[in-house]
Amino acid sequence: MGKFLAVILLLVLVVGGIGVASYNGLVSSDEGVSAKWAEIDNQYQRRAELVPQLVETVKGAADFEKSTITEVTEMRAKVGQVRLPEGGPQSQEQMDEFIKSQDALGQSLGRLLMVAENYPQLKATEAFRDLQAQLEGNENRIGVARRDYIDAVQKFNTGVRSFPKNLLASQFGFEAKPQMSFDEAVRDAPKIDFGSDR
């Protein structure tokens, strides 16, 4: 009888240990996704802060195409209207709306900078060159943050769907996170290349 109780106790401890480890793994992965989302949000916020500075610098070019400036300003306003819950999007629809608005802003910025290439006096200003460098670095950081978020979501979603974690996930309310998806037209966008004539 003593051996039987010892075996039962050992089984309970093993199953309990697996349960605790699985739960803690889900919590850790969930927090990882939140941290990666915060980095994406931070980088997009930084880009949004650079846009008004860029627009003001570009406005200094007397005959610069006003429609391009207006487009960038409108896209930045649309990005600001996309409201997400704390911790990031909770549904694929929220994620798609967020990505669509951010990609539209990125494409508008790319067009603005391409048009700016036609204005040598603008390209020669130190403020414009500094903003170009900041935007280029920011776009690179956005790309890294997106990749890291995609990896974190993939890890979390795999855990939520894998046995035995899926049993705990359903019991404790862990649900698969929405993944970033990109239209083919913007998969490689925005490309902000300032050439080598800095």
PDB file of C-alpha atoms in Angstrom:
ATOM      1  CA  MET A   1       0.000   0.000   0.000  1.00  0.00           C
ATOM      2  CA  GLY A   2       2.870   2.363   0.804  1.00  0.00           C
ATOM      3  CA  LYS A   3       4.477   1.787  -2.592  1.00  0.00           C
ATOM      4  CA  PHE A   4       1.186   2.454  -4.337  1.00  0.00           C
ATOM      5  CA  LEU A   5       0.746   5.782  -2.499  1.00  0.00           C
ATOM      6  CA  ALA A   6       4.332   6.728  -3.289  1.00  0.00           C
ATOM      7  CA  VAL A   7       3.775   6.044  -7.001  1.00  0.00           C
ATOM      8  CA  ILE A   8       0.510   8.041  -6.991  1.00  0.00           C
ATOM      9  CA  LEU A   9       2.209  10.920  -5.157  1.00  0.00           C
ATOM     10  CA  LEU A  10       5.097  10.842  -7.626  1.00  0.00           C
ATOM     11  CA  LEU A  11       2.685  10.918 -10.579  1.00  0.00           C
ATOM     12  CA  VAL A  12       0.783  13.848  -9.057  1.00  0.00           C
ATOM     13  CA  LEU A  13       4.050  15.725  -8.535  1.00  0.00           C
ATOM     14  CA  VAL A  14       5.223  15.041 -12.098  1.00  0.00           C
ATOM     15  CA  VAL A  15       1.900  16.075 -13.651  1.00  0.00           C
ATOM     16  CA  GLY A  16       1.746  19.123 -11.371  1.00  0.00           C
ATOM     17  CA  GLY A  17       5.308  20.056 -12.291  1.00  0.00           C
ATOM     18  CA  ILE A  18       4.538  19.754 -15.990  1.00  0.00           C
ATOM     19  CA  GLY A  19       1.432  21.887 -15.481  1.00  0.00           C
ATOM     20  CA  VAL A  20       3.306  24.600 -13.591  1.00  0.00           C
ATOM     21  CA  ALA A  21       6.139  24.627 -16.133  1.00  0.00           C
ATOM     22  CA  SER A  22       3.673  24.780 -19.027  1.00  0.00           C
ATOM     23  CA  TYR A  23       1.707  27.614 -17.428  1.00  0.00           C
ATOM     24  CA  ASN A  24       4.859  29.575 -16.652  1.00  0.00           C
ATOM     25  CA  GLY A  25       6.052  29.030 -20.225  1.00  0.00           C
ATOM     26  CA  LEU A  26       2.782  30.455 -21.561  1.00  0.00           C
ATOM     27  CA  VAL A  27       3.031  33.466 -19.252  1.00  0.00           C
ATOM     28  CA  SER A  28       6.633  34.053 -20.299  1.00  0.00           C
ATOM     29  CA  SER A  29       5.764  33.814 -23.997  1.00  0.00           C
ATOM     30  CA  ASP A  30       2.763  36.109 -23.536  1.00  0.00           C
ATOM     31  CA  GLU A  31       4.947  38.695 -21.820  1.00  0.00           C
ATOM     32  CA  GLY A  32       7.502  38.318 -24.611  1.00  0.00           C
ATOM     33  CA  VAL A  33       4.842  39.117 -27.209  1.00  0.00           C
ATOM     34  CA  SER A  34       3.782  42.179 -25.197  1.00  0.00           C
ATOM     35  CA  ALA A  35       7.381  43.378 -24.958  1.00  0.00           C
ATOM     36  CA  LYS A  36       7.934  42.945 -28.689  1.00  0.00           C
ATOM     37  CA  TRP A  37       4.691  44.787 -29.423  1.00  0.00           C
ATOM     38  CA  ALA A  38       5.824  47.650 -27.163  1.00  0.00           C
ATOM     39  CA  GLU A  39       9.001  47.934 -29.245  1.00  0.00           C
ATOM     40  CA  ILE A  40       6.991  48.082 -32.479  1.00  0.00           C
ATOM     41  CA  ASP A  41       4.742  50.734 -30.965  1.00  0.00           C
ATOM     42  CA  ASN A  42       7.782  52.676 -29.773  1.00  0.00           C
ATOM     43  CA  GLN A  43       9.410  52.671 -33.221  1.00  0.00           C
ATOM     44  CA  TYR A  44       6.211  53.697 -35.007  1.00  0.00           C
ATOM     45  CA  GLN A  45       5.713  56.469 -32.442  1.00  0.00           C
ATOM     46  CA  ARG A  46       9.245  57.688 -33.129  1.00  0.00           C
ATOM     47  CA  ARG A  47       8.492  57.776 -36.856  1.00  0.00           C
ATOM     48  CA  ALA A  48       5.268  59.693 -36.196  1.00  0.00           C
ATOM     49  CA  GLU A  49       7.281  62.237 -34.194  1.00  0.00           C
ATOM     50  CA  LEU A  50       9.752  62.685 -37.065  1.00  0.00           C
ATOM     51  CA  VAL A  51       7.027  63.349 -39.662  1.00  0.00           C
ATOM     52  CA  PRO A  52       6.114  66.909 -38.528  1.00  0.00           C
ATOM     53  CA  GLN A  53       9.801  67.842 -38.416  1.00  0.00           C
ATOM     54  CA  LEU A  54      10.295  66.508 -41.925  1.00  0.00           C
ATOM     55  CA  VAL A  55       7.176  68.263 -43.224  1.00  0.00           C
ATOM     56  CA  GLU A  56       8.285  71.589 -41.731  1.00  0.00           C
ATOM     57  CA  THR A  57      11.766  71.208 -43.198  1.00  0.00           C
ATOM     58  CA  VAL A  58      10.371  70.346 -46.635  1.00  0.00           C
ATOM     59  CA  LYS A  59       7.869  73.226 -46.542  1.00  0.00           C
ATOM     60  CA  GLY A  60      10.867  75.526 -46.675  1.00  0.00           C
ATOM     61  CA  ALA A  61      11.369  74.626 -50.332  1.00  0.00           C
ATOM     62  CA  ALA A  62       9.367  77.397 -52.010  1.00  0.00           C
ATOM     63  CA  ASP A  63       7.787  75.454 -54.850  1.00  0.00           C
ATOM     64  CA  PHE A  64       7.703  71.999 -53.271  1.00  0.00           C
ATOM     65  CA  GLU A  65       4.677  69.926 -54.278  1.00  0.00           C
ATOM     66  CA  LYS A  66       2.060  70.722 -51.649  1.00  0.00           C
ATOM     67  CA  SER A  67      -0.023  67.647 -52.517  1.00  0.00           C
ATOM     68  CA  THR A  68       2.787  65.362 -51.345  1.00  0.00           C
ATOM     69  CA  ILE A  69       3.105  67.235 -48.052  1.00  0.00           C
ATOM     70  CA  THR A  70      -0.668  67.090 -47.601  1.00  0.00           C
ATOM     71  CA  GLU A  71      -0.681  63.337 -48.268  1.00  0.00           C
ATOM     72  CA  VAL A  72       1.983  62.684 -45.628  1.00  0.00           C
ATOM     73  CA  THR A  73       0.166  64.874 -43.102  1.00  0.00           C
ATOM     74  CA  GLU A  74      -3.124  63.077 -43.764  1.00  0.00           C
ATOM     75  CA  MET A  75      -1.524  59.623 -43.470  1.00  0.00           C
ATOM     76  CA  ARG A  76       0.064  60.595 -40.154  1.00  0.00           C
ATOM     77  CA  ALA A  77      -3.354  61.745 -38.908  1.00  0.00           C
ATOM     78  CA  LYS A  78      -4.904  58.419 -39.977  1.00  0.00           C
ATOM     79  CA  VAL A  79      -2.208  56.496 -38.127  1.00  0.00           C
ATOM     80  CA  GLY A  80      -3.066  58.485 -35.005  1.00  0.00           C
ATOM     81  CA  GLN A  81      -6.721  57.502 -35.324  1.00  0.00           C
ATOM     82  CA  VAL A  82      -6.037  53.759 -35.120  1.00  0.00           C
ATOM     83  CA  ARG A  83      -6.674  52.902 -31.478  1.00  0.00           C
ATOM     84  CA  LEU A  84      -5.419  49.621 -30.105  1.00  0.00           C
ATOM     85  CA  PRO A  85      -5.859  48.121 -26.656  1.00  0.00           C
ATOM     86  CA  GLU A  86      -2.898  48.216 -24.312  1.00  0.00           C
ATOM     87  CA  GLY A  87      -0.608  45.337 -25.168  1.00  0.00           C
ATOM     88  CA  GLY A  88      -1.369  45.462 -28.876  1.00  0.00           C
ATOM     89  CA  PRO A  89      -4.044  44.209 -31.222  1.00  0.00           C
ATOM     90  CA  GLN A  90      -6.365  41.516 -29.918  1.00  0.00           C
ATOM     91  CA  SER A  91      -7.765  40.442 -33.280  1.00  0.00           C
ATOM     92  CA  GLN A  92      -6.512  39.959 -36.798  1.00  0.00           C
ATOM     93  CA  GLU A  93      -8.786  42.803 -37.959  1.00  0.00           C
ATOM     94  CA  GLN A  94      -7.155  45.237 -35.515  1.00  0.00           C
ATOM     95  CA  MET A  95      -3.711  44.078 -36.626  1.00  0.00           C
ATOM     96  CA  ASP A  96      -4.575  44.456 -40.312  1.00  0.00           C
ATOM     97  CA  GLU A  97      -5.969  47.972 -39.782  1.00  0.00           C
ATOM     98  CA  PHE A  98      -2.850  48.994 -37.858  1.00  0.00           C
ATOM     99  CA  ILE A  99      -0.448  47.592 -40.462  1.00  0.00           C
ATOM    100  CA  LYS A 100      -2.420  49.119 -43.336  1.00  0.00           C
ATOM    101  CA  SER A 101      -2.256  52.606 -41.811  1.00  0.00           C
ATOM    102  CA  GLN A 102       1.447  52.305 -40.942  1.00  0.00           C
ATOM    103  CA  ASP A 103       2.336  51.016 -44.401  1.00  0.00           C
ATOM    104  CA  ALA A 104       0.377  53.858 -46.025  1.00  0.00           C
ATOM    105  CA  LEU A 105       2.339  56.386 -43.954  1.00  0.00           C
ATOM    106  CA  GLY A 106       5.615  54.685 -44.869  1.00  0.00           C
ATOM    107  CA  GLN A 107       4.764  54.782 -48.563  1.00  0.00           C
ATOM    108  CA  SER A 108       3.806  58.468 -48.333  1.00  0.00           C
ATOM    109  CA  LEU A 109       7.099  59.242 -46.625  1.00  0.00           C
ATOM    110  CA  GLY A 110       8.930  57.384 -49.371  1.00  0.00           C
ATOM    111  CA  ARG A 111       7.149  59.449 -52.038  1.00  0.00           C
ATOM    112  CA  LEU A 112       7.893  62.672 -50.154  1.00  0.00           C
ATOM    113  CA  LEU A 113      11.574  61.838 -50.006  1.00  0.00           C
ATOM    114  CA  MET A 114      11.673  60.805 -53.667  1.00  0.00           C
ATOM    115  CA  VAL A 115      10.140  64.145 -54.666  1.00  0.00           C
ATOM    116  CA  ALA A 116      12.632  65.908 -52.391  1.00  0.00           C
ATOM    117  CA  GLU A 117      15.420  64.499 -54.559  1.00  0.00           C
ATOM    118  CA  ASN A 118      14.381  67.082 -57.187  1.00  0.00           C
ATOM    119  CA  TYR A 119      15.263  69.951 -54.838  1.00  0.00           C
ATOM    120  CA  PRO A 120      19.047  70.194 -54.433  1.00  0.00           C
ATOM    121  CA  GLN A 121      18.773  73.226 -52.140  1.00  0.00           C
ATOM    122  CA  LEU A 122      16.602  71.148 -49.773  1.00  0.00           C
ATOM    123  CA  LYS A 123      18.942  68.161 -49.897  1.00  0.00           C
ATOM    124  CA  ALA A 124      21.831  70.464 -49.054  1.00  0.00           C
ATOM    125  CA  THR A 125      20.360  71.587 -45.715  1.00  0.00           C
ATOM    126  CA  GLU A 126      21.778  69.971 -42.619  1.00  0.00           C
ATOM    127  CA  ALA A 127      18.331  69.625 -41.023  1.00  0.00           C
ATOM    128  CA  PHE A 128      17.033  67.632 -43.994  1.00  0.00           C
ATOM    129  CA  ARG A 129      20.073  65.360 -44.049  1.00  0.00           C
ATOM    130  CA  ASP A 130      19.752  64.747 -40.307  1.00  0.00           C
ATOM    131  CA  LEU A 131      16.073  63.858 -40.677  1.00  0.00           C
ATOM    132  CA  GLN A 132      16.889  61.530 -43.572  1.00  0.00           C
ATOM    133  CA  ALA A 133      19.417  59.695 -41.426  1.00  0.00           C
ATOM    134  CA  GLN A 134      16.991  59.473 -38.507  1.00  0.00           C
ATOM    135  CA  LEU A 135      14.186  58.163 -40.720  1.00  0.00           C
ATOM    136  CA  GLU A 136      16.456  55.624 -42.369  1.00  0.00           C
ATOM    137  CA  GLY A 137      17.586  54.311 -38.982  1.00  0.00           C
ATOM    138  CA  ASN A 138      14.008  54.298 -37.734  1.00  0.00           C
ATOM    139  CA  GLU A 139      12.777  52.277 -40.723  1.00  0.00           C
ATOM    140  CA  ASN A 140      15.516  49.728 -40.057  1.00  0.00           C
ATOM    141  CA  ARG A 141      14.491  49.493 -36.386  1.00  0.00           C
ATOM    142  CA  ILE A 142      10.843  49.069 -37.434  1.00  0.00           C
ATOM    143  CA  GLY A 143      11.864  46.149 -39.647  1.00  0.00           C
ATOM    144  CA  VAL A 144      13.787  44.505 -36.805  1.00  0.00           C
ATOM    145  CA  ALA A 145      10.923  45.096 -34.353  1.00  0.00           C
ATOM    146  CA  ARG A 146       8.410  43.580 -36.784  1.00  0.00           C
ATOM    147  CA  ARG A 147      10.590  40.507 -37.284  1.00  0.00           C
ATOM    148  CA  ASP A 148      11.059  40.066 -33.532  1.00  0.00           C
ATOM    149  CA  TYR A 149       7.313  40.420 -32.936  1.00  0.00           C
ATOM    150  CA  ILE A 150       6.499  37.866 -35.635  1.00  0.00           C
ATOM    151  CA  ASP A 151       8.952  35.419 -34.022  1.00  0.00           C
ATOM    152  CA  ALA A 152       7.507  35.997 -30.529  1.00  0.00           C
ATOM    153  CA  VAL A 153       3.922  35.521 -31.739  1.00  0.00           C
ATOM    154  CA  GLN A 154       4.885  32.359 -33.606  1.00  0.00           C
ATOM    155  CA  LYS A 155       6.491  30.949 -30.441  1.00  0.00           C
ATOM    156  CA  PHE A 156       3.476  31.876 -28.302  1.00  0.00           C
ATOM    157  CA  ASN A 157       0.911  30.565 -30.784  1.00  0.00           C
ATOM    158  CA  THR A 158       2.815  27.290 -31.130  1.00  0.00           C
ATOM    159  CA  GLY A 159       2.714  26.897 -27.348  1.00  0.00           C
ATOM    160  CA  VAL A 160      -0.991  27.696 -27.138  1.00  0.00           C
ATOM    161  CA  ARG A 161      -1.772  25.068 -29.770  1.00  0.00           C
ATOM    162  CA  SER A 162       0.643  22.332 -28.634  1.00  0.00           C
ATOM    163  CA  PHE A 163      -0.167  19.536 -26.209  1.00  0.00           C
ATOM    164  CA  PRO A 164      -0.173  19.717 -23.172  1.00  0.00           C
ATOM    165  CA  LYS A 165       0.031  23.514 -23.059  1.00  0.00           C
ATOM    166  CA  ASN A 166      -3.160  23.802 -25.104  1.00  0.00           C
ATOM    167  CA  LEU A 167      -5.097  22.247 -22.197  1.00  0.00           C
ATOM    168  CA  LEU A 168      -3.805  24.879 -19.800  1.00  0.00           C
ATOM    169  CA  ALA A 169      -4.139  27.669 -22.354  1.00  0.00           C
ATOM    170  CA  SER A 170      -7.849  27.033 -22.752  1.00  0.00           C
ATOM    171  CA  GLN A 171      -8.338  26.792 -18.980  1.00  0.00           C
ATOM    172  CA  PHE A 172      -6.501  30.043 -18.231  1.00  0.00           C
ATOM    173  CA  GLY A 173      -7.739  32.113 -21.167  1.00  0.00           C
ATOM    174  CA  PHE A 174      -4.614  32.182 -23.313  1.00  0.00           C
ATOM    175  CA  GLU A 175      -5.621  32.638 -26.946  1.00  0.00           C
ATOM    176  CA  ALA A 176      -3.580  32.751 -30.124  1.00  0.00           C
ATOM    177  CA  LYS A 177      -2.256  36.226 -30.910  1.00  0.00           C
ATOM    178  CA  PRO A 178      -2.923  37.930 -34.242  1.00  0.00           C
ATOM    179  CA  GLN A 179       0.019  37.711 -36.601  1.00  0.00           C
ATOM    180  CA  MET A 180       1.301  40.467 -38.835  1.00  0.00           C
ATOM    181  CA  SER A 181       0.520  39.928 -42.478  1.00  0.00           C
ATOM    182  CA  PHE A 182       1.587  42.082 -45.361  1.00  0.00           C
ATOM    183  CA  ASP A 183       0.112  42.748 -48.770  1.00  0.00           C
ATOM    184  CA  GLU A 184       2.391  41.692 -51.589  1.00  0.00           C
ATOM    185  CA  ALA A 185       2.437  45.306 -52.793  1.00  0.00           C
ATOM    186  CA  VAL A 186       3.931  46.527 -49.528  1.00  0.00           C
ATOM    187  CA  ARG A 187       5.900  43.468 -48.441  1.00  0.00           C
ATOM    188  CA  ASP A 188       9.173  45.240 -49.213  1.00  0.00           C
ATOM    189  CA  ALA A 189       7.892  48.757 -48.536  1.00  0.00           C
ATOM    190  CA  PRO A 190       8.694  51.258 -47.376  1.00  0.00           C
ATOM    191  CA  LYS A 191      12.136  51.566 -48.872  1.00  0.00           C
ATOM    192  CA  ILE A 192      13.734  54.784 -47.824  1.00  0.00           C
ATOM    193  CA  ASP A 193      17.071  55.033 -49.542  1.00  0.00           C
ATOM    194  CA  PHE A 194      18.920  58.290 -49.448  1.00  0.00           C
ATOM    195  CA  GLY A 195      21.764  57.330 -51.693  1.00  0.00           C
ATOM    196  CA  SER A 196      25.386  57.897 -50.921  1.00  0.00           C
ATOM    197  CA  ASP A 197      25.532  61.650 -51.563  1.00  0.00           C
ATOM    198  CA  ARG A 198      25.192  62.692 -47.928  1.00  0.00           C
TER     199      ARG A 198
END
